[in-house]
Short mmCIF file of C-alpha atoms and ligand atoms in Angstrom, two decimals:
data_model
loop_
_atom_site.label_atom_id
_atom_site.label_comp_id
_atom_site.label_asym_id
_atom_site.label_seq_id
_atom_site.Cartn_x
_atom_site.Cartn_y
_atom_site.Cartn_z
CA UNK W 251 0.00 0.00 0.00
CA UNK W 252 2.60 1.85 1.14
CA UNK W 253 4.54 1.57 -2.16
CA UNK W 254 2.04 2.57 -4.45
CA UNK W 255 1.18 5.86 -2.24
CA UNK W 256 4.90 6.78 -2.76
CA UNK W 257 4.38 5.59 -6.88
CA UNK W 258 1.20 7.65 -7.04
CA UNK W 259 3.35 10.56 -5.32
CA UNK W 260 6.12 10.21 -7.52
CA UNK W 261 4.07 10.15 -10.81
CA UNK W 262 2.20 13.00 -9.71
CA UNK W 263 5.44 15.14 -8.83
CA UNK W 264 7.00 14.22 -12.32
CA UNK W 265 3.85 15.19 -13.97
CA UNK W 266 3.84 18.57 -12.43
CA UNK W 267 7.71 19.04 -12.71
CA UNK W 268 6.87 18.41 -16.65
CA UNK W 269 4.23 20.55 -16.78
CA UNK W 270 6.46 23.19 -15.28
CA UNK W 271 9.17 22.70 -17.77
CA UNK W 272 6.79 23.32 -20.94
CA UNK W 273 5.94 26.70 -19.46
CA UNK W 274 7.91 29.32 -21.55
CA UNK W 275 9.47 32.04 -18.90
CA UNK W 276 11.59 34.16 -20.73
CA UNK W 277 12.27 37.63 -20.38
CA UNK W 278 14.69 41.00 -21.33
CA UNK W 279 15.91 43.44 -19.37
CA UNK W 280 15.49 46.73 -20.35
CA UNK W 281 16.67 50.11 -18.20
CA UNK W 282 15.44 53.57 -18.83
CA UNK W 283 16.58 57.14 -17.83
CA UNK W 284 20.22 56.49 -18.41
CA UNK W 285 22.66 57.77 -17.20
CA UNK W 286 20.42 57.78 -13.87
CA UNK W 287 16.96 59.32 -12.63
CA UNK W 288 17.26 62.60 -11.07
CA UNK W 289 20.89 63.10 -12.30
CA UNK W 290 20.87 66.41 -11.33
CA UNK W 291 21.14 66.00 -7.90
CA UNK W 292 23.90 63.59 -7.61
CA UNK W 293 28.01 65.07 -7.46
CA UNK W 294 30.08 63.70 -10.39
CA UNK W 295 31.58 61.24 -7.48
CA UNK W 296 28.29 59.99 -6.52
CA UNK W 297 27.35 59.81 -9.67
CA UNK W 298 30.49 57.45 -11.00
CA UNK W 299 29.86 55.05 -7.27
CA UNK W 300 25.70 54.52 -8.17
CA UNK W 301 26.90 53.79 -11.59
CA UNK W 302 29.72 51.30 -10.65
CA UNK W 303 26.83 49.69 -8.36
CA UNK W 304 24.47 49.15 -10.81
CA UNK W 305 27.26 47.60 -13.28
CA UNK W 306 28.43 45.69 -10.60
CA UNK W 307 25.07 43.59 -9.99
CA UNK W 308 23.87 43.94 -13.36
CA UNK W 309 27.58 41.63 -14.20
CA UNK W 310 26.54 39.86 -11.06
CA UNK W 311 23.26 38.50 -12.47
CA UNK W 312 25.10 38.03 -16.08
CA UNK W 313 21.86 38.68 -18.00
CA UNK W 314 21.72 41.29 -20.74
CA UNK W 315 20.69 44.41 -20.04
CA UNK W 316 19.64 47.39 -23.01
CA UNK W 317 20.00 50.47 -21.54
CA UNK W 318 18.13 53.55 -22.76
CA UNK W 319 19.71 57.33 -22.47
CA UNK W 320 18.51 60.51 -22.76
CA UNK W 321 20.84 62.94 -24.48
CA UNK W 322 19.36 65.85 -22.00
CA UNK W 323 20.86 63.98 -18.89
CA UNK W 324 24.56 64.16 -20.69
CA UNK W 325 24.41 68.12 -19.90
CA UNK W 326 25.22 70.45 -17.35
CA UNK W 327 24.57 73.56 -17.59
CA UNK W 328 23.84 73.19 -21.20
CA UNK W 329 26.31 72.27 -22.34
CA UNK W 330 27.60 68.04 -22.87
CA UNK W 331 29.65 67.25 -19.36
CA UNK W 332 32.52 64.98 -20.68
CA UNK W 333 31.78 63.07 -16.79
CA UNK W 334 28.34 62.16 -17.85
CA UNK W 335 29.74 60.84 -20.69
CA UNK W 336 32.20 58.91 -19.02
CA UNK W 337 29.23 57.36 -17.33
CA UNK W 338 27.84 55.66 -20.60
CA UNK W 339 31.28 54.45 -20.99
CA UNK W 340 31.00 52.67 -18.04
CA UNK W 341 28.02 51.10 -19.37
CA UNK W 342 29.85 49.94 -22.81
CA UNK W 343 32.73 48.95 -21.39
CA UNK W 344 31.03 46.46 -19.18
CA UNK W 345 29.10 44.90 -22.86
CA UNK W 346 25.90 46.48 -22.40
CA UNK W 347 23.94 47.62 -24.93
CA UNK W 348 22.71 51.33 -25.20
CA UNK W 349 19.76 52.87 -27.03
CA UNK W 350 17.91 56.48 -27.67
CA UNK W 351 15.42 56.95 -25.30
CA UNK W 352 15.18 60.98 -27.01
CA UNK W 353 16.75 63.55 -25.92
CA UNK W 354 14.44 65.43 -23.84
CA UNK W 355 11.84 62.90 -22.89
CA UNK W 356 9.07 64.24 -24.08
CA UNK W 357 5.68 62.88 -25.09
CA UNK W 358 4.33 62.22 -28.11
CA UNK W 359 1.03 62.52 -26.73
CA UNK W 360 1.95 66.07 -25.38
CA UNK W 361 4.41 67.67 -28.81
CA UNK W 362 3.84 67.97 -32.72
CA UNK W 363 5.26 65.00 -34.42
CA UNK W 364 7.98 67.15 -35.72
CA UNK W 365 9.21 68.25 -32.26
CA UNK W 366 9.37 64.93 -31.57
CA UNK W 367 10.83 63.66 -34.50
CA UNK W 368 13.88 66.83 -33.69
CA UNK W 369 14.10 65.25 -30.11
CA UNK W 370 14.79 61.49 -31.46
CA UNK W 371 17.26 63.01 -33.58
CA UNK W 372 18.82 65.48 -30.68
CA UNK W 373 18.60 62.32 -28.74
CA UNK W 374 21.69 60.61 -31.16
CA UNK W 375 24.02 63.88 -30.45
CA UNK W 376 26.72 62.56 -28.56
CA UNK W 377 25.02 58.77 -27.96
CA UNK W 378 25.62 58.06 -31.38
CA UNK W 379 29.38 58.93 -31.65
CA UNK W 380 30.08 57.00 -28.12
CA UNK W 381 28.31 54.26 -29.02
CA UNK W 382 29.93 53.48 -32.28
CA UNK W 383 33.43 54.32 -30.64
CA UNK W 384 32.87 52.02 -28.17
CA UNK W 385 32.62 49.37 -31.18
CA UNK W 386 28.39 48.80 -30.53
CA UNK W 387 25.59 50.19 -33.15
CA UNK W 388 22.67 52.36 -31.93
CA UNK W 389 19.73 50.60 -32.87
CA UNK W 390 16.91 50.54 -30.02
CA UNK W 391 14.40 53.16 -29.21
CA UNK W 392 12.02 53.05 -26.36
CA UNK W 393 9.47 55.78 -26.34
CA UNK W 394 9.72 58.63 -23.28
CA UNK W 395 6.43 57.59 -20.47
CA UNK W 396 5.97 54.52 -23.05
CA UNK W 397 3.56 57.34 -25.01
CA UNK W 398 3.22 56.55 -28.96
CA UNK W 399 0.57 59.24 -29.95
CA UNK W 400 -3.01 60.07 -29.43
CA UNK W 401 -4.06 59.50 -33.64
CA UNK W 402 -2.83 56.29 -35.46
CA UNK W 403 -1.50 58.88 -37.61
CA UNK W 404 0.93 60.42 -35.35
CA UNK W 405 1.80 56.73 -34.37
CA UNK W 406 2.47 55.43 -38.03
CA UNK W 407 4.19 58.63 -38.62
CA UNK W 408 6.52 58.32 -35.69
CA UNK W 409 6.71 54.41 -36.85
CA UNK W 410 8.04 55.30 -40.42
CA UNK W 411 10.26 57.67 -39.45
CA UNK W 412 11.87 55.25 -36.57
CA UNK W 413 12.50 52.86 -39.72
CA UNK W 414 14.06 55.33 -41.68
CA UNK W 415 16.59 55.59 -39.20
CA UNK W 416 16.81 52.21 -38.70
CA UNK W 417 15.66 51.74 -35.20
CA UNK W 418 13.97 49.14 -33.47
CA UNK W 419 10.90 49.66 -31.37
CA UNK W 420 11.62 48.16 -28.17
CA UNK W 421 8.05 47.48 -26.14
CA UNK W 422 7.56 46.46 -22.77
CA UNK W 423 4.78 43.73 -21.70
CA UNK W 424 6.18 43.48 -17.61
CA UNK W 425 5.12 47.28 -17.33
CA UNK W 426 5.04 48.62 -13.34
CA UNK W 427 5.72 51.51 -11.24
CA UNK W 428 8.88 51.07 -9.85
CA UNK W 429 10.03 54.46 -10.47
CA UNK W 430 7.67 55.46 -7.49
CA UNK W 431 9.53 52.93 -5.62
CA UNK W 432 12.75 54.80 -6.70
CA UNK W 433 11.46 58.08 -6.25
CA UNK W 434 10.57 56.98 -2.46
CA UNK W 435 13.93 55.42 -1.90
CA UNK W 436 15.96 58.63 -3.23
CA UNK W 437 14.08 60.35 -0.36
CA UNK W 438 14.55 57.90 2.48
CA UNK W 439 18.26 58.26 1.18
CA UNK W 440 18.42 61.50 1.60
CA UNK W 441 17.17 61.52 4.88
CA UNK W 442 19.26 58.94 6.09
CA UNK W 443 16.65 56.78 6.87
CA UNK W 444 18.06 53.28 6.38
CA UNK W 445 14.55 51.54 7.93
CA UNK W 446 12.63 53.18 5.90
CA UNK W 447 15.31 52.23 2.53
CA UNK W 448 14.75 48.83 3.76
CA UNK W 449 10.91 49.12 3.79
CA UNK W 450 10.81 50.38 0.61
CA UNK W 451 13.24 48.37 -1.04
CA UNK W 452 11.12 44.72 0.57
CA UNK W 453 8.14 46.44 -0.61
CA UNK W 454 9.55 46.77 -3.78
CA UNK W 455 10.81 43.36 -4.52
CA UNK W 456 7.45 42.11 -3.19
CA UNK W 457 5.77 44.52 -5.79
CA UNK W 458 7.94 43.16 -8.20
CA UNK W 459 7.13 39.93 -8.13
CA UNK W 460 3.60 40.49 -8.09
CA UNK W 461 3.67 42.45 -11.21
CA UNK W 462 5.68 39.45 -13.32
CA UNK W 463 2.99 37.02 -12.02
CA UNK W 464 0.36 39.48 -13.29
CA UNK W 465 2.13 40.09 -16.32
CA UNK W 466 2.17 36.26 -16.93
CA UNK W 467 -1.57 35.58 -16.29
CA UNK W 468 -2.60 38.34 -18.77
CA UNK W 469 0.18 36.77 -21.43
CA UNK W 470 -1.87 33.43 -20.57
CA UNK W 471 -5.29 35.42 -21.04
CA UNK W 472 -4.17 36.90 -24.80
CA UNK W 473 -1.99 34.53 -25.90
CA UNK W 474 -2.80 31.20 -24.14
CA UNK W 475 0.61 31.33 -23.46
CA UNK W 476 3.31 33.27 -21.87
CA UNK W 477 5.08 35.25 -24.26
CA UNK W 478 9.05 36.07 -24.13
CA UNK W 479 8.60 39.34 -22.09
CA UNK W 480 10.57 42.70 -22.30
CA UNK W 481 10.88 44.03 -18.47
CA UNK W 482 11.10 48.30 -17.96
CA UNK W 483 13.01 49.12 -14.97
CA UNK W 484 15.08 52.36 -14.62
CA UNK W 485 18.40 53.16 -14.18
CA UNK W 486 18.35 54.61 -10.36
CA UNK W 487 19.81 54.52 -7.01
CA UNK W 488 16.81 51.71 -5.72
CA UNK W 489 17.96 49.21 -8.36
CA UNK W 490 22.13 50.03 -7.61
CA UNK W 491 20.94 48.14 -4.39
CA UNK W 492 18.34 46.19 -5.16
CA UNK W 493 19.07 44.97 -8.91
CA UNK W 494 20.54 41.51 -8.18
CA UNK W 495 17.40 40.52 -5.65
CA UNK W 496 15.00 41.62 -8.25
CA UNK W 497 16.83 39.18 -10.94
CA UNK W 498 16.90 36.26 -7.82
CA UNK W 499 12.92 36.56 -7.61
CA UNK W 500 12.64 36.78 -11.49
CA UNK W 501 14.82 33.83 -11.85
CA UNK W 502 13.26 31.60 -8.48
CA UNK W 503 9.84 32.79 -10.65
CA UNK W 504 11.51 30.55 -13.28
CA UNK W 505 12.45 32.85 -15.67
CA UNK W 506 15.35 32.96 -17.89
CA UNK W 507 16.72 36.19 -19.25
CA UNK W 508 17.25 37.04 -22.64
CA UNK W 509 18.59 39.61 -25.09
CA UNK W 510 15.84 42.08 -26.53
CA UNK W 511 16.10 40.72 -30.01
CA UNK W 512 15.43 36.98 -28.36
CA UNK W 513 12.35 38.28 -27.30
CA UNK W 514 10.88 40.56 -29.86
CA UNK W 515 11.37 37.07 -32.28
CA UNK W 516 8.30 36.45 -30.43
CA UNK W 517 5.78 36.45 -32.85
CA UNK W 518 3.75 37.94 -30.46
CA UNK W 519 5.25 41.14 -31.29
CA UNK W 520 3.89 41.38 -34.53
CA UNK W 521 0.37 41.65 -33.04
CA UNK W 522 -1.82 44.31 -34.30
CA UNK W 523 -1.47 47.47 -32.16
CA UNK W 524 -3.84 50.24 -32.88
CA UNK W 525 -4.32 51.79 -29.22
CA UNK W 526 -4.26 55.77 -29.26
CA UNK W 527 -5.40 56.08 -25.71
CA UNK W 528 -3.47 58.51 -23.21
CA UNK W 529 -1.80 55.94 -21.20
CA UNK W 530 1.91 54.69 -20.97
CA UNK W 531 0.56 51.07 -20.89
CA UNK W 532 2.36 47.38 -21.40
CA UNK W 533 2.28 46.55 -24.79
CA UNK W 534 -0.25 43.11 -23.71
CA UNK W 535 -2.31 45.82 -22.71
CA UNK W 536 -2.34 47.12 -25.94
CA UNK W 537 -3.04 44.44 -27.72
CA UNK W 538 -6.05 43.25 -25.97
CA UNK W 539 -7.64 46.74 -26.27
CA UNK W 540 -7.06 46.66 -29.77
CA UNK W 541 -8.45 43.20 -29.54
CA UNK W 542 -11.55 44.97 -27.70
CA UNK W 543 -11.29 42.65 -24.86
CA UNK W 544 -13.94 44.44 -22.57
CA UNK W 545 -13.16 45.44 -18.91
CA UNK W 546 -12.84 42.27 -17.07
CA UNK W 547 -9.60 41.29 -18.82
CA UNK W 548 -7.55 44.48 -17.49
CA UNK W 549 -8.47 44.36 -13.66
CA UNK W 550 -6.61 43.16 -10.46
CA UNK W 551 -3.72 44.72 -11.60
CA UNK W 552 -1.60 45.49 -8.37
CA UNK W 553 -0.57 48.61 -7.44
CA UNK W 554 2.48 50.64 -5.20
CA UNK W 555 1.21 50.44 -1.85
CA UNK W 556 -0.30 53.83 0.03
CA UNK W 557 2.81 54.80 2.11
CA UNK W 558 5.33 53.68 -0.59
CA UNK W 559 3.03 56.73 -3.32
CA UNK W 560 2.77 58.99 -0.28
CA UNK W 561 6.06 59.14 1.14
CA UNK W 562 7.08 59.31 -2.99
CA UNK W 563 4.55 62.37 -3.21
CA UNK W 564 3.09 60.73 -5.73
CA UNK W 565 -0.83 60.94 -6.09
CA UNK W 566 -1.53 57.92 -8.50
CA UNK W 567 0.09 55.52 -10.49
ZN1 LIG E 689 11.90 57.34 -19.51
#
């Protein structure tokens, strides 16, 4: 009896061990806001030791990272600060990948399609050159706030004209708020307040997770299946500490990571995306409105806790 309890046990373990293996969990990293949110209030030393931090755990978890810059944060004063430069440097040197992320951040739901077009452009200034002397090719482009344009004109226009400079598109699907995590933590930082950096930073990597489960679910819901994902973080002073425990949960998730152009051979990718609405959303998000999935399919998405959006000053996600 005894024997075939342990059998039944056995078979039923392997079965679900199998079933776990044909799960697809794949997923890029991709970090915004380079060379760091809220540059301007960090000393050229500071700035050089976050850097070196985030480099540091990003080799740590040996995944590939695409990092996206905006030419605007390469300034001071005006005028291009050969130390902020240095900083993408650091990024190169260590294999990463860079891309334009514009120059100014701005919207395309908020300028004329030529301003924005002049930003892209503004946005290869001094990227461009470094890049390609650093023996790499600028090819990504992730749009500012995730915003493509409020007309499928402005959004096929902006398409086009990413083509004809040979850029690729780079989406997200695991879209979240952690930048009002890292907004929070910059604070308790510079207050000193090391409980409250821990609070923040558990709260975060709980957040985290709950957002890549999500994420996967409404994959599941579209798809049927979970699609190689494209993950938006930002390049901050929350992930210099917190990067490498973020990648353990991904990975203990059982995820693998990827390179960008692993994961937009997802065919999913080539879904039909016609969504002009106002919001920086995931690109699954996207899909199923264009796939007029009614209201049902977008809810229970979780949120930054209260204290975390308060203490950030930060009224809603
Ligand atoms: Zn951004």
């Amino acid at each position: 009896m005894l024997s075939v309890r342990i059998i039944v046990l056995f078979l039923s373990l392997s079965s679900v061990l199998l079933a776990q293996g044909t799960v697809n969990r794949k997923v890029a990293v991709t970090m915004d806001d380079l060379p760091l949110q809220r540059i301007e209030k960090f000393s050229t030393e500071k700035l050089y030791g976050i850097t070196a931090k985030i480099i540091e755990k990003i080799k740590l978890v040996n995944a590939p990272v695409v990092g996206f810059v905006n030419g605007v944060k390469l300034q001071t004063e005006g005028k291009y600060d050969e130390s902020k430069i240095d900083l993408l440097k650091m990024w190169l040197n260590a294999g990463l990948t860079l891309g334009n992320h514009t120059y100014a951040h701005k919207s395309a739901n908020a300028v004329p399609v030529k301003e924005y077009e002049e930003d892209i452009l503004k946005g290869e200034a001094v990227l461009k050159e470094t890049v390609e002397n650093g023996g790499a090719e600028l090819i990504y482009f992730r749009h500012p706030y995730l915003q493509t344009g409020r007309s499928l004109e402005v959004k096929n226009e902006i398409d086009n004209f990413l083509k004809d400079h040979n850029y690729i598109i780079v989406p997200v699907t695991i879209d979240n708020s952690e930048w009002i995590f890292a907004s929070a933590y910059d604070k308790a930082v510079d207050s000193n307040s090391t409980g409250m950096m821990k609070k923040i930073g558990d709260e975060y990597l709980r957040y985290m997770k709950a957002k890549l489960d999500y994420w996967e679910s409404q994959s599941n819901a579209l798809f049927g299946r979970n699609i190689n994902h494209i993950l938006l973080i930002h390049a901050n002073t929350l992930n210099s500490e917190y990067y490498d425990q973020l990648c353990g949960i991904i990975k203990d998730s059982g995820y693998k990571f990827i390179s960008v152009d692993e994961a937009l051979s997802d065919p999913a990718y080539k879904s039909e995306d016609n969504f002009k609405g106002a919001g920086g959303i995931s690109w699954i998000h996207r899909w199923a409105i264009t796939q007029k999935k009614g209201k049902e399919f977008f809810g229970n998405e979780p949120v930054a806790p209260d204290f975390i959006m308060k203490y950030a000053g930060v009224e809603s996600e």
